[in-house]
Amino acid sequence: MWYPRRCSIVWRLCRDACFALVIAMTGGSVAGAGDGHGIATHGDLKYPKTFLFFDYVNPEAPKAGTLNLGTMLTFNSTNMMRFPGNTPNEFAYLYDRLMTKAADESGSYYGLLAERAEMTGDGSTLRFALRKGARWHDGTPITAADVVFTFETLGREGLPVYRSILEGVSLSARGSRVIEVTTTRPQDRRFIGLVATFPIHPAHVWSARDLSALTLEPPLGSGPYRLASMALNQRLVLERVPDYWGRSLPVNRGRWNFDRIEVLYFRDRAPIVEALKAGRLNLHREYDATNWAERYDGPAFVAGDLVKTEYPTTGRLDALVFNLRRAPLDDVRVREALTLAFDREWARETFFAGLYPPPGSLYGKGSLAAVGAPGPGERAILEPFRAELPAGLFDAAAPPDMAAQSRRQRLARADALLVEAGFVVRDGVRVKAENNTPLRFSFVGGATGIERTLGAFRQSLQRLGITLDIRLMDYVTLRKAMLSHQFDIAQSGFTPSFPPGTEERLGWHSERAGTEGYGLAGAVDPVLDAAIEAMSDSNDPDRVIAGARAFDRVMRWRRYLLPLWQRSGAWIAHDRRIAFPDGYSPGRGLPISTLWWED
């Protein structure tokens, strides 16, 4: 039995050891494959062709009951093919993918829509053969044309992340059931898993619709659930499809156990917690430390009808990201001054009940974190750029931390840096010395509990003569502003992925520094690029780890992020009757596919 209070440090050490072992098993190959039933991007597949179900599910879980959830994430469309536009997160349960990722392996995928999946030796080509019985909810067979249509449309119309992933990717149908996918970047391991797990959409439905339009027409899917009803930003109901074509597949056994999933929409966090305590909701993941410490109490928790559980996670770093496209944020001295103005320890104790550990490495305390002076592998990556890197970078993983010093001392250092960068105080206002232009920054973020923290930050900046404009937006507006880079400072974060490379390339490679997309900072840094290439294009475990450590080190010394806090666990409150499988891991959200009603 897996116990949720198991020491998170031990868990991380085990995870990192497994990661290193999995990479080492590749023997230098681009990727490993099974007997056509799956593909492993590292080493061998855990599950044989004859496997019946994943080890982390309960194959005897009963199919029954309604799961009630609450969310603040609004939607304005049912069209998942188009950007901009925002669809319910739960629509992910409506559509099948070519393959399913195994939750207990670092990079293995098993056939869902695809009966067979094969990869050429150099990793440049994937071939998928679709199952004969795969069908849409209207009974229409799923064909290769649907897959080609989905990829081509997402690459042209979809989210920037889809467009990014599909750059250099081409598809062709070989008859009605075989798809061939090729890439110009065969060394990029992320290509395999991302392509295999795109939701596939019905070409025969969308051919009669305007793909560029927002719509609230009920979607046609092929997955375990279908849309039963919805009221815009009020209520969404999904119902399990009793004759779902894939219900008996090994990748689905023991999963998708609720008959109905009902989602209620709220405008604030507090009513969600109250709805949970009143029995209107059955399950909720909390992201705010203050809420977790102060609001999850009352008769239902005392009686044991509601349960609070903390699960260890990979440790997301919540931070503020600076937009380097806008001067003077392209000056590291200005970024350091702003970082010094943020009283992290005071905020941690005042607003977050001390539940967040002080932020450190982007990778938490695992083996990918930079520590001390760079080792030989890191040094090989960093040495060609020595002339343009801070001298201290070769001695320590991060710049000296002034958190222990007084606020007055930190602000004095910040003032000196700003003066050095050409900004002085005149009549109480920080201005550019040469033209008297006031120093002013804009922040964009969602109404997610960060308001108090930012208010304290703004007061500190005011003491330096700097103005901070805070703009809190709804989810859709915020996403547009961030992806079009209409901000100086934004709330962001970094969640490690294992193996590393995908998150780093998508957000921080110089190729993502354009006018729109997920490269929020707009960093054009050849040192970061070299580190990302090392970790994402190599199967040598030592080089992958060295690349991650070099990336971590440069990110911290260049001050691209202002660390706020680091999460080491996922806080989940739920009805005691909801059962969690052994080895449950919440991942980035709530993978409810493996839960069930025990009573």
PDB file of C-alpha atoms in Angstrom, residues 193-357:
ATOM      1  CA  GLY A 193       5.121  11.219 -27.110  1.00  0.00           C
ATOM      2  CA  LEU A 194       3.491  14.500 -28.065  1.00  0.00           C
ATOM      3  CA  VAL A 195       2.384  13.346 -31.483  1.00  0.00           C
ATOM      4  CA  ALA A 196       1.077  10.083 -30.063  1.00  0.00           C
ATOM      5  CA  THR A 197      -1.118  11.820 -27.490  1.00  0.00           C
ATOM      6  CA  PHE A 198      -2.834  14.558 -29.521  1.00  0.00           C
ATOM      7  CA  PRO A 199      -6.660  14.302 -29.283  1.00  0.00           C
ATOM      8  CA  ILE A 200      -7.977  13.129 -32.650  1.00  0.00           C
ATOM      9  CA  HIS A 201     -10.995  14.970 -34.121  1.00  0.00           C
ATOM     10  CA  PRO A 202     -13.641  13.881 -36.683  1.00  0.00           C
ATOM     11  CA  ALA A 203     -12.979  15.156 -40.193  1.00  0.00           C
ATOM     12  CA  HIS A 204     -16.497  14.265 -41.354  1.00  0.00           C
ATOM     13  CA  VAL A 205     -18.009  16.677 -38.795  1.00  0.00           C
ATOM     14  CA  TRP A 206     -15.639  19.599 -39.182  1.00  0.00           C
ATOM     15  CA  SER A 207     -15.678  19.520 -42.962  1.00  0.00           C
ATOM     16  CA  ALA A 208     -19.184  21.031 -42.734  1.00  0.00           C
ATOM     17  CA  ARG A 209     -18.278  23.650 -40.102  1.00  0.00           C
ATOM     18  CA  ASP A 210     -16.296  26.865 -40.003  1.00  0.00           C
ATOM     19  CA  LEU A 211     -13.072  25.914 -38.245  1.00  0.00           C
ATOM     20  CA  SER A 212     -12.195  29.539 -37.547  1.00  0.00           C
ATOM     21  CA  ALA A 213     -15.396  30.275 -35.617  1.00  0.00           C
ATOM     22  CA  LEU A 214     -16.173  30.012 -31.939  1.00  0.00           C
ATOM     23  CA  THR A 215     -19.099  27.650 -31.445  1.00  0.00           C
ATOM     24  CA  LEU A 216     -21.138  26.055 -28.683  1.00  0.00           C
ATOM     25  CA  GLU A 217     -22.392  23.162 -30.803  1.00  0.00           C
ATOM     26  CA  PRO A 218     -22.116  19.817 -28.989  1.00  0.00           C
ATOM     27  CA  PRO A 219     -18.850  18.121 -30.000  1.00  0.00           C
ATOM     28  CA  LEU A 220     -18.623  14.611 -31.430  1.00  0.00           C
ATOM     29  CA  GLY A 221     -15.959  12.518 -29.770  1.00  0.00           C
ATOM     30  CA  SER A 222     -14.767   8.943 -29.634  1.00  0.00           C
ATOM     31  CA  GLY A 223     -13.624   8.674 -26.009  1.00  0.00           C
ATOM     32  CA  PRO A 224     -15.044   7.259 -22.779  1.00  0.00           C
ATOM     33  CA  TYR A 225     -17.367  10.240 -22.172  1.00  0.00           C
ATOM     34  CA  ARG A 226     -19.711  12.409 -24.192  1.00  0.00           C
ATOM     35  CA  LEU A 227     -21.305  15.766 -23.465  1.00  0.00           C
ATOM     36  CA  ALA A 228     -24.725  15.369 -21.840  1.00  0.00           C
ATOM     37  CA  SER A 229     -25.537  19.032 -21.178  1.00  0.00           C
ATOM     38  CA  MET A 230     -23.949  22.400 -20.493  1.00  0.00           C
ATOM     39  CA  ALA A 231     -24.831  25.940 -19.461  1.00  0.00           C
ATOM     40  CA  LEU A 232     -22.139  28.427 -20.443  1.00  0.00           C
ATOM     41  CA  ASN A 233     -19.784  28.941 -17.488  1.00  0.00           C
ATOM     42  CA  GLN A 234     -22.364  27.587 -15.073  1.00  0.00           C
ATOM     43  CA  ARG A 235     -22.558  23.816 -15.372  1.00  0.00           C
ATOM     44  CA  LEU A 236     -21.132  21.034 -17.525  1.00  0.00           C
ATOM     45  CA  VAL A 237     -22.232  17.395 -17.465  1.00  0.00           C
ATOM     46  CA  LEU A 238     -20.403  14.497 -19.097  1.00  0.00           C
ATOM     47  CA  GLU A 239     -21.792  10.986 -19.183  1.00  0.00           C
ATOM     48  CA  ARG A 240     -19.902   7.742 -19.631  1.00  0.00           C
ATOM     49  CA  VAL A 241     -20.524   6.061 -22.984  1.00  0.00           C
ATOM     50  CA  PRO A 242     -21.799   2.552 -22.099  1.00  0.00           C
ATOM     51  CA  ASP A 243     -20.858   1.054 -25.465  1.00  0.00           C
ATOM     52  CA  TYR A 244     -17.554   2.926 -25.750  1.00  0.00           C
ATOM     53  CA  TRP A 245     -15.580   1.055 -28.370  1.00  0.00           C
ATOM     54  CA  GLY A 246     -12.316   1.044 -26.357  1.00  0.00           C
ATOM     55  CA  ARG A 247     -13.662   0.091 -22.938  1.00  0.00           C
ATOM     56  CA  SER A 248     -12.030  -3.387 -22.924  1.00  0.00           C
ATOM     57  CA  LEU A 249      -8.580  -2.362 -24.158  1.00  0.00           C
ATOM     58  CA  PRO A 250      -5.708  -2.990 -21.709  1.00  0.00           C
ATOM     59  CA  VAL A 251      -4.935   0.755 -21.563  1.00  0.00           C
ATOM     60  CA  ASN A 252      -8.519   1.454 -20.411  1.00  0.00           C
ATOM     61  CA  ARG A 253      -9.255  -1.376 -17.994  1.00  0.00           C
ATOM     62  CA  GLY A 254      -9.816  -0.052 -14.480  1.00  0.00           C
ATOM     63  CA  ARG A 255     -10.143   3.502 -15.771  1.00  0.00           C
ATOM     64  CA  TRP A 256     -13.045   5.908 -16.477  1.00  0.00           C
ATOM     65  CA  ASN A 257     -15.123   4.602 -13.602  1.00  0.00           C
ATOM     66  CA  PHE A 258     -17.641   7.398 -12.970  1.00  0.00           C
ATOM     67  CA  ASP A 259     -21.000   7.258 -14.762  1.00  0.00           C
ATOM     68  CA  ARG A 260     -21.222  11.036 -14.761  1.00  0.00           C
ATOM     69  CA  ILE A 261     -18.867  13.953 -14.237  1.00  0.00           C
ATOM     70  CA  GLU A 262     -20.560  17.222 -13.314  1.00  0.00           C
ATOM     71  CA  VAL A 263     -18.626  20.482 -13.191  1.00  0.00           C
ATOM     72  CA  LEU A 264     -19.868  23.650 -11.497  1.00  0.00           C
ATOM     73  CA  TYR A 265     -18.302  27.006 -12.376  1.00  0.00           C
ATOM     74  CA  PHE A 266     -17.375  29.574  -9.733  1.00  0.00           C
ATOM     75  CA  ARG A 267     -15.993  33.102  -9.864  1.00  0.00           C
ATOM     76  CA  ASP A 268     -13.859  32.796  -6.733  1.00  0.00           C
ATOM     77  CA  ARG A 269     -11.929  30.199  -4.767  1.00  0.00           C
ATOM     78  CA  ALA A 270     -13.797  30.600  -1.482  1.00  0.00           C
ATOM     79  CA  PRO A 271     -17.195  29.361  -2.768  1.00  0.00           C
ATOM     80  CA  ILE A 272     -15.519  26.237  -4.171  1.00  0.00           C
ATOM     81  CA  VAL A 273     -14.250  25.276  -0.723  1.00  0.00           C
ATOM     82  CA  GLU A 274     -17.635  26.022   0.849  1.00  0.00           C
ATOM     83  CA  ALA A 275     -19.388  23.918  -1.808  1.00  0.00           C
ATOM     84  CA  LEU A 276     -17.023  21.056  -1.017  1.00  0.00           C
ATOM     85  CA  LYS A 277     -17.756  21.310   2.725  1.00  0.00           C
ATOM     86  CA  ALA A 278     -21.500  21.457   2.000  1.00  0.00           C
ATOM     87  CA  GLY A 279     -21.378  18.237  -0.025  1.00  0.00           C
ATOM     88  CA  ARG A 280     -22.048  19.820  -3.428  1.00  0.00           C
ATOM     89  CA  LEU A 281     -18.555  18.828  -4.610  1.00  0.00           C
ATOM     90  CA  ASN A 282     -16.715  15.551  -3.988  1.00  0.00           C
ATOM     91  CA  LEU A 283     -13.141  16.350  -4.908  1.00  0.00           C
ATOM     92  CA  HIS A 284     -10.944  19.429  -5.174  1.00  0.00           C
ATOM     93  CA  ARG A 285      -7.253  20.167  -5.616  1.00  0.00           C
ATOM     94  CA  GLU A 286      -6.133  23.277  -3.754  1.00  0.00           C
ATOM     95  CA  TYR A 287      -3.309  25.462  -5.061  1.00  0.00           C
ATOM     96  CA  ASP A 288      -3.342  28.195  -2.422  1.00  0.00           C
ATOM     97  CA  ALA A 289      -1.378  27.523   0.774  1.00  0.00           C
ATOM     98  CA  THR A 290      -3.404  29.955   2.866  1.00  0.00           C
ATOM     99  CA  ASN A 291      -6.670  28.332   1.818  1.00  0.00           C
ATOM    100  CA  TRP A 292      -5.254  24.884   2.598  1.00  0.00           C
ATOM    101  CA  ALA A 293      -4.114  25.969   6.041  1.00  0.00           C
ATOM    102  CA  GLU A 294      -7.171  27.975   7.051  1.00  0.00           C
ATOM    103  CA  ARG A 295     -10.324  26.988   5.142  1.00  0.00           C
ATOM    104  CA  TYR A 296     -10.344  23.204   4.985  1.00  0.00           C
ATOM    105  CA  ASP A 297     -12.014  22.615   8.312  1.00  0.00           C
ATOM    106  CA  GLY A 298     -15.496  22.198   9.781  1.00  0.00           C
ATOM    107  CA  PRO A 299     -17.886  19.362  10.694  1.00  0.00           C
ATOM    108  CA  ALA A 300     -17.364  17.290   7.533  1.00  0.00           C
ATOM    109  CA  PHE A 301     -13.605  17.145   8.098  1.00  0.00           C
ATOM    110  CA  VAL A 302     -13.986  16.508  11.841  1.00  0.00           C
ATOM    111  CA  ALA A 303     -16.403  13.647  11.174  1.00  0.00           C
ATOM    112  CA  GLY A 304     -14.094  12.167   8.559  1.00  0.00           C
ATOM    113  CA  ASP A 305     -16.580  12.543   5.725  1.00  0.00           C
ATOM    114  CA  LEU A 306     -14.034  14.751   3.942  1.00  0.00           C
ATOM    115  CA  VAL A 307     -10.351  13.867   3.877  1.00  0.00           C
ATOM    116  CA  LYS A 308      -7.303  16.116   3.393  1.00  0.00           C
ATOM    117  CA  THR A 309      -4.330  14.444   1.715  1.00  0.00           C
ATOM    118  CA  GLU A 310      -0.985  15.755   0.499  1.00  0.00           C
ATOM    119  CA  TYR A 311       0.683  13.850  -2.336  1.00  0.00           C
ATOM    120  CA  PRO A 312       4.340  14.427  -3.244  1.00  0.00           C
ATOM    121  CA  THR A 313       4.946  16.023  -6.636  1.00  0.00           C
ATOM    122  CA  THR A 314       7.937  17.067  -8.722  1.00  0.00           C
ATOM    123  CA  GLY A 315       7.910  20.530  -7.157  1.00  0.00           C
ATOM    124  CA  ARG A 316       6.496  23.293  -9.334  1.00  0.00           C
ATOM    125  CA  LEU A 317       8.314  26.608  -9.003  1.00  0.00           C
ATOM    126  CA  ASP A 318       5.895  29.546  -9.065  1.00  0.00           C
ATOM    127  CA  ALA A 319       7.579  32.714 -10.234  1.00  0.00           C
ATOM    128  CA  LEU A 320       7.299  36.031 -12.011  1.00  0.00           C
ATOM    129  CA  VAL A 321       8.738  36.051 -15.519  1.00  0.00           C
ATOM    130  CA  PHE A 322      10.348  39.151 -17.010  1.00  0.00           C
ATOM    131  CA  ASN A 323       9.658  40.081 -20.643  1.00  0.00           C
ATOM    132  CA  LEU A 324      13.143  40.773 -21.989  1.00  0.00           C
ATOM    133  CA  ARG A 325      11.714  42.173 -25.206  1.00  0.00           C
ATOM    134  CA  ARG A 326      10.934  45.342 -23.254  1.00  0.00           C
ATOM    135  CA  ALA A 327      13.712  47.596 -21.999  1.00  0.00           C
ATOM    136  CA  PRO A 328      15.042  47.909 -19.375  1.00  0.00           C
ATOM    137  CA  LEU A 329      14.145  44.327 -18.433  1.00  0.00           C
ATOM    138  CA  ASP A 330      16.780  43.196 -20.910  1.00  0.00           C
ATOM    139  CA  ASP A 331      19.327  44.486 -18.355  1.00  0.00           C
ATOM    140  CA  VAL A 332      20.202  41.844 -15.750  1.00  0.00           C
ATOM    141  CA  ARG A 333      20.948  44.595 -13.213  1.00  0.00           C
ATOM    142  CA  VAL A 334      17.340  45.777 -13.376  1.00  0.00           C
ATOM    143  CA  ARG A 335      16.034  42.228 -13.049  1.00  0.00           C
ATOM    144  CA  GLU A 336      18.251  41.667 -10.016  1.00  0.00           C
ATOM    145  CA  ALA A 337      17.066  44.921  -8.426  1.00  0.00           C
ATOM    146  CA  LEU A 338      13.424  43.874  -8.826  1.00  0.00           C
ATOM    147  CA  THR A 339      14.223  40.484  -7.330  1.00  0.00           C
ATOM    148  CA  LEU A 340      15.855  42.118  -4.309  1.00  0.00           C
ATOM    149  CA  ALA A 341      12.761  44.282  -3.785  1.00  0.00           C
ATOM    150  CA  PHE A 342      10.553  41.226  -3.319  1.00  0.00           C
ATOM    151  CA  ASP A 343      10.590  40.185   0.357  1.00  0.00           C
ATOM    152  CA  ARG A 344      10.188  36.468  -0.243  1.00  0.00           C
ATOM    153  CA  GLU A 345      10.612  35.231   3.314  1.00  0.00           C
ATOM    154  CA  TRP A 346       8.168  37.762   4.746  1.00  0.00           C
ATOM    155  CA  ALA A 347       5.562  36.843   2.112  1.00  0.00           C
ATOM    156  CA  ARG A 348       6.085  33.121   2.708  1.00  0.00           C
ATOM    157  CA  GLU A 349       5.453  33.421   6.435  1.00  0.00           C
ATOM    158  CA  THR A 350       2.755  36.108   6.249  1.00  0.00           C
ATOM    159  CA  PHE A 351       0.610  34.889   3.382  1.00  0.00           C
ATOM    160  CA  PHE A 352       1.370  31.189   2.993  1.00  0.00           C
ATOM    161  CA  ALA A 353       1.620  29.892   6.559  1.00  0.00           C
ATOM    162  CA  GLY A 354       5.185  28.761   5.900  1.00  0.00           C
ATOM    163  CA  LEU A 355       3.853  25.830   3.827  1.00  0.00           C
ATOM    164  CA  TYR A 356       6.019  26.625   0.827  1.00  0.00           C
ATOM    165  CA  PRO A 357       9.715  25.791   1.159  1.00  0.00           C
TER     166      PRO A 357
END
